[in-house]
Amino acid sequence: MSTQVTVHRMVTTTTTSAFLVNVGYIKTFPGIVKIFQILLGCVAVGIIGHYIGWNGHSDELVPELFFLLIATTCLITTTILLLSCLCSIATASIIPKTLFETLYHLVATLLYFASALYLLIHLTNKRYRDQQYVAKTAASVVLFHGTLSYLLVCSSINLLREVVARNDGYKIHETGYNSKLFSGALGLVNTALYILSSIYSVRTFRRG
């Protein structure tokens, strides 16, 4: 004699209003790169924003203002992306699969490189230098030794050495010249980081 048994399943859904932070995103490759991009961007914006010559001629103001505009824009956008991925696990998994992050990193790479290179070329063509020019430039080179794996950083170091040779013997005229030069070099370093982000975004977008 068979017995029929009916089983009833009850599903309970629990919701919480607690704010969860996606800490694991910081440990991923795009999370680490974004943190370095933000840190270098803050330093570059702080330096060039402090020493920019607002009372100077337009031909001297344009390169510095162009670099400040690009660096600030990239800093704000990258910060928003990082905060979005930290505050939402779904965002961290969806955004890399969209075309937005890929296009953003490609455009940011080109603009960052153009503005940083334009600023460095503008500064190296000047006929004056700051106090302790060689010492400060050497300190900038030492700071870059930790990131020599990036090709653009090596180019920045060679450019800094060339600037020292070209400016040897010139009189002291401008305040903050080397700080601006250092800010432009940081822009090239950040360009390398945005190149890495672009490569990673393209690969993630292709995987879907």
XYZ file of N, CA and C in Angstrom:
624
model
N 0.851 -1.196 0.000
C 0.000 0.000 0.000
C 0.888 1.248 0.000
N 0.707 2.090 -0.983
C 1.523 3.296 -1.112
C 0.853 4.480 -0.435
N 1.700 5.322 0.107
C 1.202 6.514 0.804
C 1.701 7.766 0.092
N 0.834 8.686 -0.214
C 1.191 9.930 -0.892
C 1.466 11.015 0.146
N 2.656 11.596 0.037
C 3.067 12.640 0.969
C 3.212 13.956 0.211
N 2.622 14.995 0.666
C 2.703 16.322 0.051
C 3.638 17.199 0.880
N 4.651 17.737 0.216
C 5.633 18.575 0.888
C 5.431 20.025 0.456
N 5.295 20.902 1.386
C 5.127 22.331 1.111
C 6.428 23.056 1.452
N 6.927 23.834 0.515
C 8.150 24.615 0.727
C 7.793 26.083 0.921
N 8.415 26.662 1.881
C 8.168 28.075 2.171
C 9.477 28.845 2.026
N 9.477 29.842 1.168
C 10.655 30.659 0.904
C 10.517 31.980 1.650
N 11.527 32.287 2.422
C 11.527 33.526 3.196
C 12.576 34.474 2.631
N 12.174 35.660 2.274
C 13.076 36.668 1.722
C 13.375 37.719 2.786
N 14.658 37.929 3.014
C 15.073 38.887 4.034
C 15.763 40.070 3.369
N 15.321 41.242 3.670
C 15.929 42.454 3.121
C 16.597 43.233 4.240
N 17.646 43.932 3.870
C 18.369 44.730 4.852
C 18.647 46.112 4.287
N 18.630 47.073 5.152
C 18.897 48.451 4.740
C 20.334 48.856 5.030
N 21.156 47.895 5.421
C 22.549 48.201 5.739
C 23.310 48.557 4.472
N 24.228 49.490 4.595
C 25.051 49.925 3.458
C 26.285 49.031 3.371
N 26.396 48.292 2.271
C 27.493 47.353 2.088
C 28.528 47.948 1.143
N 29.780 47.834 1.505
C 30.884 48.337 0.690
C 31.587 47.160 0.034
N 31.761 47.248 -1.262
C 32.422 46.187 -2.019
C 33.936 46.314 -1.860
N 34.429 45.900 -0.699
C 35.853 46.047 -0.400
C 36.706 45.188 -1.326
N 36.152 44.084 -1.787
C 36.913 43.191 -2.653
C 37.349 43.826 -3.957
N 36.637 44.884 -4.402
C 37.002 45.532 -5.661
C 38.365 46.197 -5.571
N 38.721 46.672 -4.382
C 40.020 47.329 -4.210
C 41.172 46.354 -4.441
N 40.919 45.065 -4.206
C 41.965 44.056 -4.356
C 42.126 43.579 -5.793
N 41.204 43.980 -6.673
C 41.296 43.578 -8.073
C 42.240 44.499 -8.838
N 42.640 44.060 -10.037
C 43.563 44.859 -10.853
C 42.978 46.221 -11.226
N 41.737 46.301 -11.764
C 41.200 47.635 -12.094
C 41.031 48.515 -10.872
N 40.715 47.924 -9.708
C 40.574 48.722 -8.496
C 41.887 49.333 -8.051
N 42.965 48.535 -8.098
C 44.290 49.033 -7.706
C 44.756 50.132 -8.653
N 44.547 49.925 -9.953
C 44.964 50.920 -10.946
C 44.205 52.227 -10.748
N 42.909 52.137 -10.486
C 42.108 53.353 -10.271
C 42.601 54.125 -9.049
N 42.986 53.422 -8.002
C 43.491 54.097 -6.803
C 44.759 54.880 -7.126
N 45.685 54.261 -7.874
C 46.916 54.957 -8.258
C 46.611 56.128 -9.185
N 45.652 55.956 -10.091
C 45.273 57.051 -10.980
C 44.745 58.241 -10.185
N 43.942 57.977 -9.179
C 43.379 59.047 -8.353
C 44.466 59.738 -7.536
N 45.372 58.955 -6.948
C 46.440 59.539 -6.137
C 47.357 60.429 -6.977
N 47.800 59.914 -8.132
C 48.663 60.707 -9.005
C 47.916 61.914 -9.560
N 46.631 61.731 -9.858
C 45.835 62.846 -10.353
C 45.696 63.952 -9.326
N 45.518 63.581 -8.053
C 45.423 64.588 -6.984
C 46.715 65.385 -6.862
N 47.851 64.686 -6.940
C 49.144 65.372 -6.836
C 49.345 66.318 -8.018
N 49.054 65.826 -9.230
C 49.247 66.644 -10.433
C 48.350 67.875 -10.415
N 47.079 67.686 -10.066
C 46.140 68.815 -10.024
C 46.530 69.806 -8.933
N 46.953 69.294 -7.778
C 47.351 70.176 -6.688
C 48.548 71.037 -7.037
N 49.539 70.433 -7.697
C 50.757 71.175 -8.044
C 50.485 72.224 -9.110
N 49.890 71.790 -10.219
C 49.685 72.716 -11.332
C 48.640 73.770 -10.967
N 47.663 73.417 -10.124
C 46.667 74.388 -9.693
C 47.246 75.445 -8.776
N 48.270 75.070 -8.002
C 48.891 76.018 -7.072
C 49.850 76.968 -7.786
N 50.576 76.450 -8.761
C 51.627 77.248 -9.400
C 51.226 77.832 -10.754
N 50.003 77.601 -11.190
C 49.609 78.118 -12.499
C 49.661 79.645 -12.495
N 50.187 80.204 -13.583
C 50.342 81.658 -13.660
C 49.114 82.335 -14.230
N 48.165 82.672 -13.364
C 46.923 83.286 -13.831
C 47.155 84.692 -14.380
N 48.213 85.345 -13.960
C 48.480 86.713 -14.411
C 49.460 86.767 -15.578
N 49.820 85.598 -16.104
C 50.789 85.563 -17.186
C 50.149 85.781 -18.546
N 50.977 85.672 -19.589
C 50.482 85.823 -20.953
C 49.674 84.590 -21.350
N 48.833 84.763 -22.362
C 47.964 83.669 -22.791
C 48.759 82.489 -23.333
N 49.893 82.762 -24.010
C 50.681 81.669 -24.562
C 51.332 80.836 -23.464
N 51.524 81.407 -22.284
C 52.065 80.661 -21.156
C 50.963 79.991 -20.339
N 49.770 80.561 -20.360
C 48.667 80.040 -19.559
C 47.987 78.841 -20.212
N 47.931 78.816 -21.537
C 47.187 77.773 -22.244
C 47.692 76.365 -21.937
N 49.003 76.071 -22.032
C 49.457 74.699 -21.738
C 49.142 74.267 -20.313
N 49.325 75.171 -19.357
C 49.068 74.825 -17.960
C 47.575 74.639 -17.704
N 46.754 75.497 -18.301
C 45.308 75.398 -18.119
C 44.754 74.151 -18.807
N 45.309 73.812 -19.967
C 44.884 72.609 -20.691
C 45.185 71.356 -19.872
N 46.376 71.298 -19.301
C 46.745 70.153 -18.468
C 45.867 70.084 -17.219
N 45.606 71.231 -16.600
C 44.763 71.270 -15.403
C 43.347 70.802 -15.710
N 42.827 71.196 -16.868
C 41.474 70.805 -17.264
C 41.370 69.296 -17.462
N 42.333 68.724 -18.201
C 42.300 67.286 -18.476
C 42.515 66.485 -17.198
N 43.489 66.892 -16.402
C 43.787 66.157 -15.168
C 42.601 66.189 -14.203
N 41.946 67.344 -14.097
C 40.789 67.458 -13.202
C 39.620 66.616 -13.692
N 39.364 66.646 -14.996
C 38.264 65.863 -15.564
C 38.472 64.372 -15.346
N 39.685 63.901 -15.632
C 39.988 62.475 -15.437
C 39.930 62.094 -13.964
N 40.372 62.989 -13.106
C 40.347 62.714 -11.667
C 38.914 62.551 -11.168
N 38.034 63.450 -11.576
C 36.639 63.383 -11.131
C 35.956 62.129 -11.670
N 36.131 61.842 -12.962
C 35.470 60.687 -13.570
C 35.960 59.382 -12.971
N 37.272 59.247 -12.793
C 37.821 58.025 -12.212
C 37.362 57.841 -10.773
N 37.280 58.931 -10.021
C 36.805 58.851 -8.639
C 35.357 58.386 -8.581
N 34.523 58.900 -9.487
C 33.122 58.479 -9.535
C 33.014 57.002 -9.893
N 33.821 56.542 -10.852
C 33.813 55.126 -11.221
C 34.216 54.245 -10.046
N 35.258 54.654 -9.330
C 35.717 53.862 -8.190
C 34.657 53.813 -7.088
N 34.053 54.955 -6.773
C 33.018 54.989 -5.742
C 31.800 54.162 -6.147
N 31.456 54.188 -7.435
C 30.315 53.401 -7.913
C 30.561 51.908 -7.749
N 31.784 51.480 -8.064
C 32.122 50.059 -7.937
C 32.250 49.639 -6.478
N 32.625 50.563 -5.611
C 32.735 50.250 -4.187
C 31.366 50.182 -3.514
N 30.444 51.004 -3.975
C 29.122 51.068 -3.349
C 28.139 50.053 -3.913
N 28.457 49.447 -5.051
C 27.528 48.507 -5.671
C 28.297 47.356 -6.310
N 27.990 46.138 -5.868
C 28.623 44.953 -6.460
C 28.147 44.766 -7.893
N 26.863 45.061 -8.150
C 26.323 44.930 -9.502
C 27.011 45.886 -10.466
N 27.273 47.107 -10.010
C 27.961 48.088 -10.855
C 29.365 47.625 -11.199
N 30.065 47.058 -10.226
C 31.431 46.591 -10.458
C 31.491 45.466 -11.471
N 30.417 44.708 -11.598
C 30.396 43.598 -12.549
C 29.823 43.991 -13.903
N 29.013 45.045 -13.940
C 28.356 45.439 -15.191
C 29.168 46.463 -15.968
N 29.690 47.489 -15.298
C 30.391 48.578 -15.992
C 31.562 48.090 -16.846
N 32.419 47.166 -16.369
C 33.527 46.714 -17.222
C 33.074 46.026 -18.505
N 31.830 45.548 -18.531
C 31.318 44.866 -19.716
C 30.658 45.829 -20.692
N 30.537 47.075 -20.322
C 29.946 48.071 -21.207
C 31.031 48.797 -21.998
N 30.584 49.548 -23.004
C 31.530 50.264 -23.856
C 31.995 51.566 -23.223
N 31.288 52.043 -22.207
C 31.619 53.340 -21.611
C 33.027 53.359 -21.032
N 33.336 52.386 -20.167
C 34.637 52.388 -19.503
C 35.773 52.230 -20.505
N 35.542 51.427 -21.549
C 36.569 51.247 -22.578
C 36.855 52.558 -23.305
N 35.794 53.226 -23.768
C 35.973 54.492 -24.479
C 36.553 55.562 -23.562
N 36.124 55.577 -22.320
C 36.633 56.585 -21.382
C 38.136 56.450 -21.180
N 38.608 55.233 -20.965
C 40.035 55.034 -20.731
C 40.861 55.345 -21.983
N 40.325 55.029 -23.154
C 41.042 55.345 -24.392
C 41.146 56.857 -24.586
N 40.028 57.559 -24.405
C 40.025 59.018 -24.567
C 40.887 59.679 -23.496
N 40.787 59.206 -22.261
C 41.587 59.772 -21.172
C 43.076 59.573 -21.421
N 43.440 58.419 -21.974
C 44.849 58.151 -22.282
C 45.389 59.152 -23.285
N 44.645 59.362 -24.373
C 45.095 60.275 -25.427
C 45.165 61.716 -24.920
N 44.135 62.160 -24.211
C 44.113 63.539 -23.728
C 45.164 63.777 -22.652
N 45.347 62.812 -21.754
C 46.349 62.949 -20.696
C 47.747 63.023 -21.297
N 48.004 62.172 -22.278
C 49.320 62.165 -22.919
C 49.564 63.474 -23.659
N 48.548 63.943 -24.394
C 48.698 65.180 -25.166
C 48.926 66.381 -24.250
N 48.150 66.477 -23.173
C 48.278 67.627 -22.276
C 49.591 67.605 -21.505
N 50.007 66.419 -21.039
C 51.264 66.323 -20.291
C 52.461 66.613 -21.187
N 52.430 66.074 -22.404
C 53.533 66.309 -23.336
C 53.587 67.773 -23.750
N 52.431 68.376 -23.983
C 52.357 69.793 -24.347
C 52.932 70.663 -23.233
N 52.597 70.326 -21.982
C 53.098 71.098 -20.846
C 54.608 70.962 -20.706
N 55.133 69.759 -20.860
C 56.575 69.547 -20.722
C 57.354 70.240 -21.835
N 56.834 70.177 -23.059
C 57.491 70.866 -24.176
C 57.480 72.374 -23.944
N 56.360 72.881 -23.446
C 56.257 74.317 -23.148
C 57.262 74.725 -22.079
N 57.423 73.911 -21.048
C 58.336 74.254 -19.960
C 59.792 74.150 -20.382
N 60.117 73.166 -21.207
C 61.513 72.994 -21.619
C 61.961 74.081 -22.586
N 61.019 74.749 -23.224
C 61.383 75.821 -24.147
C 61.588 77.156 -23.440
N 61.278 77.228 -22.129
C 61.470 78.471 -21.382
C 62.947 78.691 -21.093
N 63.291 79.933 -20.906
C 64.687 80.300 -20.719
C 64.974 80.717 -19.275
N 64.275 80.122 -18.345
C 64.547 80.418 -16.946
C 64.266 79.186 -16.116
N 64.747 79.219 -14.892
C 64.570 78.072 -14.012
C 64.442 78.523 -12.565
N 64.038 77.596 -11.717
C 63.808 77.875 -10.309
C 65.072 77.626 -9.506
N 65.038 77.995 -8.220
C 66.159 77.714 -7.349
C 66.296 76.211 -7.145
N 67.547 75.771 -6.958
C 67.852 74.363 -6.733
C 67.210 73.485 -7.802
N 67.319 73.920 -9.040
C 66.654 73.233 -10.151
C 67.127 71.801 -10.294
N 68.453 71.617 -10.314
C 69.012 70.285 -10.524
C 68.632 69.351 -9.385
N 68.683 69.844 -8.154
C 68.367 69.003 -6.999
C 66.908 68.557 -7.021
N 66.003 69.482 -7.318
C 64.586 69.139 -7.344
C 64.270 68.179 -8.484
N 64.887 68.403 -9.641
C 64.656 67.513 -10.764
C 65.178 66.119 -10.469
N 66.336 66.044 -9.829
C 66.878 64.741 -9.444
C 65.950 64.031 -8.467
N 65.351 64.789 -7.557
C 64.399 64.195 -6.619
C 63.180 63.651 -7.353
N 62.757 64.352 -8.398
C 61.635 63.869 -9.195
C 61.982 62.561 -9.881
N 63.204 62.462 -10.395
C 63.644 61.239 -11.061
C 63.670 60.070 -10.083
N 64.163 60.323 -8.871
C 64.215 59.263 -7.859
C 62.814 58.760 -7.540
N 61.841 59.660 -7.498
C 60.473 59.277 -7.196
C 59.908 58.336 -8.243
N 60.391 58.458 -9.476
C 59.864 57.632 -10.553
C 60.507 56.252 -10.623
N 61.558 56.008 -9.850
C 62.266 54.737 -9.948
C 61.381 53.549 -9.588
N 60.365 53.779 -8.771
C 59.491 52.678 -8.391
C 58.555 52.249 -9.494
N 58.421 53.072 -10.541
C 57.501 52.741 -11.629
C 58.214 52.696 -12.975
N 59.451 52.224 -12.968
C 60.224 52.175 -14.207
C 59.709 51.128 -15.186
N 58.775 50.303 -14.755
C 58.224 49.295 -15.653
C 57.381 49.916 -16.747
N 56.983 51.179 -16.538
C 56.180 51.845 -17.552
C 57.094 52.581 -18.526
N 56.866 52.351 -19.783
C 57.714 52.940 -20.818
C 57.652 54.456 -20.816
N 56.497 55.027 -20.578
C 56.372 56.478 -20.596
C 57.106 57.133 -19.444
N 57.270 56.412 -18.355
C 58.032 56.953 -17.240
C 59.495 57.081 -17.621
N 60.001 56.068 -18.324
C 61.387 56.140 -18.790
C 61.580 57.341 -19.714
N 60.595 57.575 -20.571
C 60.681 58.737 -21.452
C 60.675 60.032 -20.645
N 59.902 60.068 -19.574
C 59.855 61.256 -18.722
C 61.200 61.522 -18.073
N 61.871 60.461 -17.620
C 63.171 60.618 -16.976
C 64.192 61.173 -17.964
N 64.195 60.620 -19.176
C 65.129 61.123 -20.186
C 64.851 62.586 -20.507
N 63.585 62.942 -20.527
C 63.223 64.329 -20.799
C 63.686 65.242 -19.670
N 63.544 64.793 -18.430
C 63.990 65.592 -17.291
C 65.494 65.823 -17.340
N 66.254 64.798 -17.710
C 67.707 64.954 -17.806
C 68.075 65.942 -18.907
N 67.332 65.876 -20.003
C 67.603 66.804 -21.105
C 67.302 68.237 -20.689
N 66.242 68.403 -19.896
C 65.890 69.740 -19.418
C 67.002 70.309 -18.548
N 67.589 69.466 -17.694
C 68.686 69.917 -16.836
C 69.842 70.429 -17.680
N 70.167 69.701 -18.740
C 71.287 70.093 -19.590
C 70.990 71.384 -20.351
N 69.755 71.520 -20.806
C 69.401 72.691 -21.605
C 69.291 73.951 -20.757
N 68.914 73.799 -19.491
C 68.726 74.959 -18.623
C 69.935 75.275 -17.768
N 71.015 74.547 -17.951
C 72.208 74.786 -17.146
C 72.784 76.160 -17.473
N 72.898 77.009 -16.486
C 73.479 78.334 -16.678
C 72.476 79.453 -16.804
N 71.164 79.111 -16.877
C 70.152 80.161 -17.004
C 69.870 80.820 -15.657
N 69.387 82.020 -15.696
C 69.102 82.777 -14.484
C 67.779 82.317 -13.860
N 67.611 82.650 -12.606
C 66.406 82.288 -11.868
C 65.361 83.377 -12.071
N 64.180 82.969 -12.547
C 63.128 83.949 -12.792
C 61.777 83.523 -12.216
N 61.384 82.290 -12.451
C 60.000 81.888 -12.137
C 59.949 80.995 -10.908
N 58.903 81.168 -10.115
C 58.666 80.320 -8.950
C 57.754 79.158 -9.339
N 58.131 77.970 -8.922
C 57.306 76.799 -9.195
C 57.556 76.144 -10.531
N 58.657 76.515 -11.197
C 58.936 75.936 -12.512
C 59.094 74.429 -12.421
N 59.902 73.958 -11.474
C 60.152 72.521 -11.362
C 58.928 71.771 -10.878
N 58.105 72.421 -10.086
C 56.869 71.782 -9.644
C 55.942 71.535 -10.826
N 55.883 72.497 -11.736
C 55.081 72.308 -12.942
C 55.664 71.195 -13.801
N 56.989 71.156 -13.890
C 57.647 70.108 -14.660
C 57.349 68.740 -14.059
N 57.389 68.662 -12.749
C 57.084 67.421 -12.046
C 55.634 67.015 -12.259
N 54.733 67.994 -12.279
C 53.323 67.711 -12.510
C 53.099 67.149 -13.905
N 53.802 67.707 -14.899
C 53.690 67.184 -16.253
C 54.200 65.763 -16.361
N 55.293 65.471 -15.645
C 55.826 64.109 -15.640
C 54.850 63.142 -14.980
N 54.178 63.593 -13.926
C 53.151 62.762 -13.296
C 52.016 62.476 -14.270
N 51.737 63.443 -15.136
C 50.715 63.223 -16.150
C 51.083 62.094 -17.086
N 52.365 61.992 -17.431
C 52.813 60.890 -18.279
C 52.718 59.559 -17.544
N 53.030 59.559 -16.262
C 52.896 58.333 -15.471
C 51.437 57.897 -15.429
N 50.539 58.855 -15.218
C 49.118 58.524 -15.192
C 48.640 58.066 -16.557
N 49.265 58.576 -17.618
C 48.937 58.106 -18.957
C 49.191 56.619 -19.075
N 50.321 56.162 -18.530
C 50.637 54.734 -18.558
C 49.591 53.922 -17.804
N 49.118 54.448 -16.688
C 48.089 53.745 -15.922
C 46.781 53.676 -16.695
N 46.441 54.752 -17.399
C 45.217 54.737 -18.196
C 45.358 53.812 -19.405
N 46.574 53.633 -19.903
C 46.802 52.658 -20.970
C 46.500 51.256 -20.459
N 46.978 50.944 -19.258
C 46.687 49.638 -18.656
C 45.184 49.451 -18.467
N 44.504 50.492 -18.016
C 43.053 50.405 -17.839
C 42.348 50.206 -19.174
N 42.851 50.862 -20.221
C 42.250 50.716 -21.548
C 42.386 49.287 -22.050
N 43.577 48.715 -21.886
C 43.801 47.332 -22.326
C 42.890 46.372 -21.573
N 42.799 46.565 -20.263
C 41.950 45.686 -19.448
C 40.481 45.856 -19.820
N 40.049 47.084 -20.077
C 38.651 47.339 -20.427
C 38.289 46.711 -21.765
N 39.194 46.804 -22.731
C 38.943 46.208 -24.047
C 38.802 44.699 -23.926
N 39.689 44.070 -23.170
C 39.614 42.613 -22.991
C 38.332 42.201 -22.274
N 37.955 42.947 -21.254
C 36.727 42.634 -20.520
C 35.500 42.832 -21.391
N 35.503 43.891 -22.206
C 34.363 44.162 -23.085
C 34.212 43.073 -24.143
N 35.319 42.563 -24.665
C 35.258 41.502 -25.670
C 34.738 40.194 -25.084
N 35.065 39.943 -23.813
C 34.569 38.721 -23.173
C 33.076 38.811 -22.880
N 32.574 40.068 -22.853
C 31.152 40.249 -22.612
C 30.800 40.101 -21.147
